Short mmCIF file of C-alpha atoms and ligand atoms in Angstrom, two decimals:
data_model
loop_
_atom_site.label_atom_id
_atom_site.label_comp_id
_atom_site.label_asym_id
_atom_site.label_seq_id
_atom_site.Cartn_x
_atom_site.Cartn_y
_atom_site.Cartn_z
CA MET A 251 23.27 22.53 -47.51
CA LYS A 252 20.28 22.68 -45.19
CA ASN A 253 19.78 25.92 -43.30
CA TYR A 254 17.82 26.18 -40.05
CA ARG A 255 16.89 29.54 -38.58
CA VAL A 256 17.03 29.03 -34.82
CA ALA A 257 16.26 31.55 -32.06
CA VAL A 258 18.64 31.84 -29.13
CA LEU A 259 17.37 33.37 -25.90
CA SER A 260 20.33 33.41 -23.54
CA GLY A 261 18.25 34.36 -20.52
CA ASP A 262 19.71 35.81 -17.34
CA GLY A 263 21.76 34.74 -14.33
CA ILE A 264 23.96 31.85 -15.51
CA GLY A 265 21.95 31.70 -18.76
CA PRO A 266 24.42 33.53 -21.02
CA GLU A 267 27.31 31.36 -19.76
CA VAL A 268 25.64 28.01 -20.35
CA VAL A 269 24.14 29.15 -23.65
CA ASN A 270 27.51 30.39 -24.93
CA ALA A 271 29.04 27.07 -23.94
CA THR A 272 26.29 25.30 -25.88
CA LEU A 273 26.75 27.47 -28.96
CA HIS A 274 30.44 26.58 -28.94
CA VAL A 275 29.48 22.88 -28.97
CA LEU A 276 26.76 23.32 -31.61
CA LYS A 277 29.20 25.15 -33.88
CA ALA A 278 31.75 22.35 -33.47
CA ALA A 279 29.06 19.80 -34.41
CA GLU A 280 27.96 21.84 -37.40
CA ALA A 281 31.56 22.12 -38.65
CA LYS A 282 32.15 18.40 -38.09
CA THR A 283 29.06 17.32 -39.99
CA GLY A 284 29.32 19.93 -42.74
CA THR A 285 25.84 19.17 -44.11
CA TYR A 286 23.73 21.88 -42.50
CA LYS A 287 23.95 25.39 -41.10
CA LEU A 288 22.32 26.86 -38.03
CA ASP A 289 21.32 30.44 -38.70
CA LEU A 290 21.25 31.64 -35.08
CA VAL A 291 19.24 34.73 -34.14
CA SER A 292 19.51 36.18 -30.63
CA GLY A 293 16.65 37.81 -28.79
CA GLU A 294 16.16 39.56 -25.46
CA ALA A 295 14.04 37.84 -22.82
CA GLY A 296 14.07 37.28 -19.08
CA ILE A 297 14.22 39.38 -15.95
CA ASN A 298 16.48 42.05 -17.51
CA ALA A 299 13.93 42.68 -20.25
CA ILE A 300 11.28 43.62 -17.66
CA ALA A 301 13.02 46.86 -16.59
CA LYS A 302 13.58 47.79 -20.22
CA TYR A 303 10.31 46.72 -21.87
CA GLY A 304 7.90 46.03 -18.99
CA THR A 305 7.70 42.37 -19.93
CA ASN A 306 10.06 39.37 -20.02
CA VAL A 307 9.27 38.38 -23.62
CA PRO A 308 9.09 41.72 -25.49
CA PRO A 309 7.09 42.00 -28.74
CA GLN A 310 10.20 42.26 -30.94
CA THR A 311 11.42 38.95 -29.48
CA ILE A 312 8.04 37.37 -30.22
CA ASP A 313 8.23 38.68 -33.81
CA MET A 314 11.75 37.24 -34.12
CA LEU A 315 10.71 33.85 -32.70
CA LYS A 316 7.98 33.65 -35.34
CA THR A 317 10.63 33.79 -38.07
CA THR A 318 12.47 30.75 -36.67
CA VAL A 319 11.84 27.00 -36.67
CA ALA A 320 12.84 26.39 -33.05
CA CYS A 321 14.32 28.08 -30.01
CA LEU A 322 17.20 27.36 -27.66
CA LYS A 323 16.29 28.98 -24.38
CA GLY A 324 18.60 29.63 -21.45
CA PRO A 325 17.29 29.74 -17.90
CA MET A 326 15.49 32.88 -16.82
CA THR A 327 14.62 34.25 -13.40
CA THR A 328 10.86 34.20 -12.91
CA PRO A 329 9.56 37.22 -11.01
CA GLU A 330 7.23 36.19 -8.21
CA GLU A 331 5.61 39.45 -7.11
CA PRO A 332 1.87 39.89 -7.77
CA GLY A 333 1.16 41.34 -11.19
CA ALA A 334 4.54 40.25 -12.62
CA PRO A 335 4.48 38.65 -16.07
CA PRO A 336 4.28 34.85 -16.25
CA SER A 337 7.50 32.93 -16.80
CA ALA A 338 9.02 33.36 -20.25
CA ALA A 339 8.80 29.60 -20.79
CA VAL A 340 5.04 29.65 -20.15
CA THR A 341 4.59 32.60 -22.53
CA ILE A 342 6.49 30.84 -25.31
CA ARG A 343 4.70 27.52 -24.70
CA LYS A 344 1.34 29.29 -25.03
CA LEU A 345 2.40 31.35 -28.03
CA PHE A 346 3.32 28.27 -30.07
CA ASN A 347 1.00 25.77 -28.39
CA LEU A 348 3.91 23.56 -27.35
CA TYR A 349 1.79 20.74 -26.04
CA ALA A 350 4.35 18.07 -25.23
CA ASN A 351 6.96 18.59 -22.54
CA VAL A 352 9.65 16.00 -23.08
CA ARG A 353 12.22 15.15 -20.41
CA PRO A 354 14.74 12.41 -21.24
CA CYS A 355 16.54 10.98 -18.20
CA TYR A 356 19.37 8.53 -18.68
CA SER A 357 22.33 7.30 -16.68
CA LEU A 358 25.55 9.09 -17.60
CA PRO A 359 29.16 7.98 -17.26
CA ASN A 360 30.66 8.82 -13.87
CA MET A 361 27.47 10.48 -12.67
CA PRO A 362 25.74 9.33 -9.52
CA SER A 363 22.64 7.54 -10.78
CA LEU A 364 20.17 5.56 -8.71
CA LYS A 365 20.68 2.60 -11.06
CA PRO A 366 23.32 2.27 -13.80
CA ASN A 367 20.96 1.58 -16.67
CA ILE A 368 18.20 4.17 -16.55
CA ASP A 369 16.94 5.33 -19.94
CA LEU A 370 13.48 6.83 -19.87
CA ILE A 371 11.56 9.81 -21.20
CA VAL A 372 8.74 11.54 -19.35
CA VAL A 373 6.21 13.22 -21.65
CA ARG A 374 3.96 15.68 -19.88
CA GLU A 375 0.84 17.21 -21.39
CA ASN A 376 1.69 20.90 -21.33
CA THR A 377 -1.46 22.86 -22.10
CA GLU A 378 -4.23 21.92 -19.68
CA GLY A 379 -4.83 19.78 -16.56
CA LEU A 380 -4.54 21.44 -13.16
CA TYR A 381 -2.28 24.09 -14.75
CA SER A 382 -5.14 25.39 -16.89
CA GLY A 383 -4.69 28.62 -14.92
CA ILE A 384 -8.39 28.82 -14.07
CA GLU A 385 -8.67 29.41 -10.34
CA PHE A 386 -11.24 31.34 -8.37
CA ASP A 387 -12.56 31.94 -4.87
CA LEU A 388 -15.77 30.08 -4.23
CA THR A 389 -16.37 31.90 -1.02
CA ASP A 390 -14.19 33.44 1.67
CA GLY A 391 -11.54 30.86 2.55
CA ILE A 392 -12.46 28.37 -0.19
CA ALA A 393 -10.90 28.46 -3.63
CA VAL A 394 -11.17 26.17 -6.64
CA ALA A 395 -8.67 25.31 -9.39
CA MET A 396 -9.96 23.72 -12.59
CA ARG A 397 -8.39 20.50 -13.78
CA ILE A 398 -9.34 20.54 -17.43
CA ILE A 399 -8.74 17.36 -19.40
CA SER A 400 -9.88 17.11 -23.00
CA ARG A 401 -9.93 14.12 -25.31
CA GLU A 402 -8.31 16.18 -28.06
CA ALA A 403 -5.28 17.30 -26.01
CA SER A 404 -4.93 13.87 -24.42
CA GLU A 405 -4.96 12.08 -27.78
CA ARG A 406 -2.47 14.56 -29.19
CA VAL A 407 0.07 13.99 -26.42
CA ALA A 408 -0.62 10.24 -26.49
CA GLU A 409 0.07 10.13 -30.23
CA PHE A 410 3.35 11.98 -29.70
CA SER A 411 4.34 9.54 -26.94
CA PHE A 412 3.43 6.43 -28.92
CA LYS A 413 5.52 7.66 -31.87
CA LEU A 414 8.44 8.20 -29.52
CA ALA A 415 8.00 4.77 -27.92
CA SER A 416 7.77 3.07 -31.30
CA GLU A 417 11.21 4.53 -32.18
CA ARG A 418 12.65 3.33 -28.87
CA ARG A 419 12.04 0.17 -26.82
CA LYS A 420 8.32 0.09 -27.71
CA HIS A 421 7.03 0.37 -24.17
CA LEU A 422 4.67 3.11 -23.03
CA SER A 423 3.45 3.62 -19.46
CA TYR A 424 0.57 6.01 -18.85
CA VAL A 425 0.10 7.55 -15.48
CA HIS A 426 -3.13 8.74 -13.89
CA LYS A 427 -5.31 8.63 -10.79
CA ALA A 428 -8.50 7.39 -12.38
CA ASN A 429 -9.62 5.62 -9.23
CA ILE A 430 -10.19 9.09 -7.70
CA LEU A 431 -10.29 11.47 -10.66
CA ARG A 432 -12.73 9.29 -12.57
CA ARG A 433 -14.02 11.74 -15.11
CA THR A 434 -10.88 13.67 -15.99
CA ASP A 435 -8.48 10.76 -15.92
CA GLY A 436 -11.19 8.58 -17.41
CA ILE A 437 -10.95 10.79 -20.51
CA PHE A 438 -7.15 10.76 -20.44
CA ASN A 439 -6.93 6.99 -20.13
CA GLN A 440 -9.49 6.36 -22.84
CA ALA A 441 -7.60 8.73 -25.13
CA VAL A 442 -4.40 6.74 -24.60
CA LEU A 443 -6.24 3.50 -25.34
CA ASN A 444 -7.80 5.00 -28.48
CA VAL A 445 -4.39 5.97 -29.84
CA ALA A 446 -2.86 2.64 -28.76
CA LYS A 447 -4.87 0.91 -31.52
CA LYS A 448 -2.67 2.66 -34.11
CA PHE A 449 0.53 1.39 -32.47
CA PRO A 450 0.05 -2.36 -31.90
CA GLU A 451 3.84 -2.81 -31.68
CA VAL A 452 4.00 -0.71 -28.50
CA ILE A 453 3.39 -2.53 -25.22
CA ILE A 454 1.40 -0.44 -22.75
CA ASP A 455 0.89 -0.50 -19.03
CA ASP A 456 -0.54 2.02 -16.60
CA TYR A 457 0.21 3.23 -13.08
CA HIS A 458 -1.47 5.42 -10.55
CA ILE A 459 0.63 8.52 -9.96
CA ASP A 460 1.52 7.57 -6.39
CA ALA A 461 2.58 4.08 -7.50
CA MET A 462 4.68 5.60 -10.30
CA ALA A 463 6.44 7.90 -7.83
CA MET A 464 7.46 4.76 -5.95
CA GLN A 465 8.30 2.62 -9.00
CA LEU A 466 10.62 5.32 -10.33
CA ILE A 467 12.74 4.79 -7.24
CA LYS A 468 12.30 1.03 -7.09
CA GLN A 469 12.88 0.07 -10.73
CA PRO A 470 13.53 3.11 -12.93
CA GLU A 471 15.28 0.88 -15.47
CA ALA A 472 11.92 -0.77 -16.22
CA PHE A 473 10.53 2.33 -17.97
CA ASP A 474 10.86 3.56 -21.52
CA VAL A 475 8.32 6.32 -22.33
CA ILE A 476 5.99 7.62 -19.61
CA VAL A 477 3.08 9.88 -20.54
CA THR A 478 0.89 11.77 -18.13
CA THR A 479 -1.10 14.92 -17.45
CA ASN A 480 0.38 18.31 -16.59
CA LEU A 481 0.77 18.36 -12.78
CA PHE A 482 1.69 14.67 -12.46
CA GLY A 483 4.22 15.11 -15.26
CA ASP A 484 5.73 18.21 -13.66
CA ILE A 485 6.40 16.26 -10.49
CA ILE A 486 7.62 12.95 -11.89
CA SER A 487 9.82 14.61 -14.51
CA ASP A 488 11.78 16.31 -11.71
CA GLU A 489 11.89 13.06 -9.78
CA ALA A 490 13.19 11.28 -12.87
CA ALA A 491 15.85 13.98 -13.44
CA GLN A 492 17.14 13.46 -9.93
CA LEU A 493 17.51 9.71 -10.53
CA VAL A 494 20.28 10.37 -13.06
CA GLY A 495 22.20 13.23 -11.49
CA GLY A 496 19.78 16.11 -11.32
CA LEU A 497 19.64 19.68 -12.46
CA GLY A 498 23.07 20.21 -13.97
CA VAL A 499 22.70 17.47 -16.57
CA THR A 500 19.04 17.30 -17.56
CA ALA A 501 17.31 19.11 -20.41
CA GLY A 502 13.77 19.37 -21.62
CA ALA A 503 11.94 20.08 -24.84
CA ASN A 504 8.58 21.71 -25.40
CA ILE A 505 7.20 20.50 -28.68
CA GLY A 506 4.22 21.62 -30.76
CA GLU A 507 2.92 20.96 -34.27
CA ASN A 508 5.12 23.64 -35.87
CA TYR A 509 7.62 24.82 -33.31
CA ALA A 510 9.75 23.60 -30.43
CA MET A 511 11.72 25.11 -27.57
CA PHE A 512 14.68 23.48 -25.83
CA GLU A 513 16.02 24.43 -22.42
CA PRO A 514 17.96 23.12 -19.43
CA VAL A 515 15.86 21.94 -16.51
CA HIS A 516 17.74 24.13 -14.04
CA GLY A 517 17.03 27.76 -13.33
CA SER A 518 19.14 30.92 -13.51
CA ALA A 519 21.14 30.16 -10.30
CA PRO A 520 21.70 33.91 -9.72
CA LYS A 521 24.38 33.40 -7.06
CA TYR A 522 26.73 31.95 -9.70
CA THR A 523 26.14 34.66 -12.31
CA GLY A 524 29.26 35.65 -14.23
CA GLN A 525 31.54 33.17 -12.46
CA ASN A 526 31.98 30.84 -15.45
CA LYS A 527 31.59 28.03 -12.96
CA VAL A 528 28.36 26.11 -13.52
CA ASN A 529 27.80 22.92 -15.45
CA PRO A 530 26.91 23.50 -19.12
CA VAL A 531 25.80 19.89 -19.81
CA ALA A 532 22.04 20.42 -19.28
CA THR A 533 22.00 23.21 -21.86
CA ILE A 534 24.30 21.26 -24.21
CA PHE A 535 21.82 18.39 -24.00
CA ALA A 536 19.06 20.88 -24.82
CA GLY A 537 21.12 21.72 -27.93
CA LYS A 538 21.46 18.02 -28.70
CA MET A 539 17.67 17.63 -28.52
CA LEU A 540 17.34 20.61 -30.86
CA LEU A 541 19.55 18.84 -33.42
CA ASP A 542 17.43 15.70 -33.08
CA TYR A 543 14.28 17.77 -33.63
CA LEU A 544 15.77 19.33 -36.77
CA GLY A 545 16.46 15.83 -38.08
CA GLU A 546 20.25 16.15 -37.68
CA LYS A 547 20.53 12.82 -35.83
CA ASP A 548 24.19 12.18 -36.69
CA SER A 549 25.18 15.53 -35.32
CA ALA A 550 23.05 15.00 -32.19
CA ASN A 551 24.74 11.65 -31.60
CA ILE A 552 28.20 13.17 -32.02
CA VAL A 553 27.36 15.82 -29.39
CA GLU A 554 26.03 13.21 -26.98
CA LYS A 555 29.07 10.98 -27.42
CA ALA A 556 31.43 13.90 -26.85
CA VAL A 557 29.67 14.76 -23.57
CA PHE A 558 29.84 11.10 -22.51
CA ASP A 559 33.57 10.98 -23.33
CA VAL A 560 34.31 14.10 -21.30
CA LEU A 561 32.29 12.80 -18.35
CA ARG A 562 34.02 9.43 -18.58
CA GLU A 563 37.52 10.92 -18.72
CA GLY A 564 36.74 13.21 -15.80
CA THR A 565 39.48 15.76 -16.52
CA ALA A 566 37.31 18.74 -17.50
CA LEU A 567 34.41 18.70 -15.06
CA THR A 568 32.73 21.62 -13.31
CA TYR A 569 32.55 21.98 -9.53
CA ASP A 570 29.22 20.18 -9.12
CA LEU A 571 30.77 17.07 -10.73
CA GLY A 572 33.76 17.20 -8.42
CA GLY A 573 36.07 19.01 -10.85
CA ALA A 574 37.56 22.48 -11.08
CA ALA A 575 36.97 23.26 -14.76
CA LYS A 576 35.21 26.44 -15.76
CA THR A 577 31.98 26.32 -17.78
CA SER A 578 33.86 27.39 -20.90
CA GLU A 579 36.64 24.83 -20.33
CA MET A 580 34.18 21.97 -20.11
CA ALA A 581 32.50 23.19 -23.30
CA GLU A 582 35.89 23.44 -25.03
CA ALA A 583 36.73 19.88 -23.97
CA ILE A 584 33.43 18.71 -25.47
CA GLY A 585 34.11 20.73 -28.63
CA THR A 586 37.54 19.11 -28.95
CA LYS A 587 36.01 15.63 -28.65
CA ILE A 588 33.62 16.55 -31.46
CA LYS A 589 36.52 17.69 -33.65
CA GLU A 590 38.37 14.45 -32.96
CA HIS A 591 35.29 12.29 -33.57
CA GLN A 592 35.96 9.51 -36.07
CA THR A 593 33.07 8.76 -38.40
CA HIS A 594 33.07 5.16 -39.57
P1 NAD B 21 18.22 26.92 -9.88
O1 NAD B 21 18.08 25.73 -10.73
O2 NAD B 21 18.50 28.20 -10.59
O3 NAD B 21 19.38 26.70 -8.83
C1 NAD B 21 19.33 25.87 -7.71
C2 NAD B 21 20.75 25.42 -7.36
O4 NAD B 21 21.09 24.37 -8.22
C3 NAD B 21 21.83 26.48 -7.62
O5 NAD B 21 22.01 27.33 -6.54
C4 NAD B 21 23.02 25.62 -7.87
O6 NAD B 21 23.55 25.20 -6.64
C5 NAD B 21 22.45 24.43 -8.59
N1 NAD B 21 22.53 24.56 -10.06
C6 NAD B 21 21.58 24.97 -10.91
N2 NAD B 21 22.03 24.91 -12.17
C7 NAD B 21 23.29 24.46 -12.10
C8 NAD B 21 24.29 24.18 -13.08
N3 NAD B 21 24.10 24.35 -14.38
N4 NAD B 21 25.49 23.73 -12.64
C9 NAD B 21 25.73 23.53 -11.36
N5 NAD B 21 24.84 23.77 -10.38
C10 NAD B 21 23.63 24.23 -10.75
O7 NAD B 21 16.88 27.04 -9.01
P2 NAD B 21 16.33 28.24 -8.16
O8 NAD B 21 17.45 28.88 -7.39
O9 NAD B 21 15.17 27.70 -7.45
O10 NAD B 21 15.78 29.26 -9.23
C11 NAD B 21 16.44 30.46 -9.64
C12 NAD B 21 15.55 31.17 -10.64
O11 NAD B 21 15.43 30.39 -11.83
C13 NAD B 21 14.13 31.40 -10.14
O12 NAD B 21 13.69 32.68 -10.51
C14 NAD B 21 13.32 30.34 -10.87
O13 NAD B 21 11.98 30.72 -11.05
C15 NAD B 21 14.07 30.28 -12.17
N6 NAD B 21 13.89 29.02 -12.92
C16 NAD B 21 13.86 29.13 -14.27
C17 NAD B 21 13.75 27.98 -15.04
C18 NAD B 21 13.74 28.15 -16.54
O14 NAD B 21 13.98 29.22 -17.05
N7 NAD B 21 13.45 27.09 -17.28
C19 NAD B 21 13.69 26.73 -14.45
C20 NAD B 21 13.76 26.65 -13.05
C21 NAD B 21 13.86 27.80 -12.30
#
């Protein structure tokens, strides 16, 4: 029996509710498959940790994370006042050098989707670009932010994206603005082309970022894997999430060489805290991506199918999907589908 030690950071606001719902589903999938065990370890992180430890990812949580192979992270409120610690997600990304931010967006049963057959993944370079964090005042009233693009980081994220594309529909679109940002996006584009030589089976095309923003609305079904730099990826991954139903149903992964973190795209929605009301699907999909990452593909597929079945039946949906089910009830309905799953 395989054993995976996985960190669970429930977060704050609605975090504990959606994470508990996800753990219920993950346990059902583990029991159904019977071939692996998730050794789940909880840690404190988020806004509540600040009052207690002065930081949102305390050192004992960092030590715990280092003993695990991956992390399921709930949403966490990010403090905005000057001098506050950076978001927990940013801290964990930096700690483990999680260079690829992966956002799958696909049409779901009974969910409003711009087109019925969207199935794409946005991969965003996560470590540099305009989010390098290097900003300074040039003079009074003029400030500069550094957009750092390196061949090494670009090739690394390109390689990740090509591998993904080669396991899917073998189509990779790279997104840039090299007509304006000639040096930085010149390096990015060349890096993609360098890596492309290793993946002759993958068809490539490229788009300027503004054209891609438009094409995602016009023909989202035409895309398979999209790779781009940090800021462009941040923007188009949210656009892509909205195409298929938005925050409540979209998850993301942050993947590095030796570690990965999985989380819902939505935030901590503080106004719904403790109401057992919000949609758990985004976090359940984060759990599904975790299973995929661990190599437990059958289990991941069973989870995905169970979510699809519950969405299709429409009897256990949360308020945002037009239903009246509680978070825990939707998770239980998904768990029941997993139990009933027939393996052929
Ligand atoms: P939010 O995503 O928390 O909520 C915006 C609105 O979306 C909510 O009021 C609610 O109406 C809806 N919503 C969100 N999740 C939902 C769900 N699961 N089911 C149903 N409806 C849902 O965004 P916000 O209010 O801008 O941010 C709140 C806090 O979360 C902020 O501090 C922000 O920085 C933080 N945040 C954290 C993460 C993260 O931890 N990964 C991501 C985004 C925002």
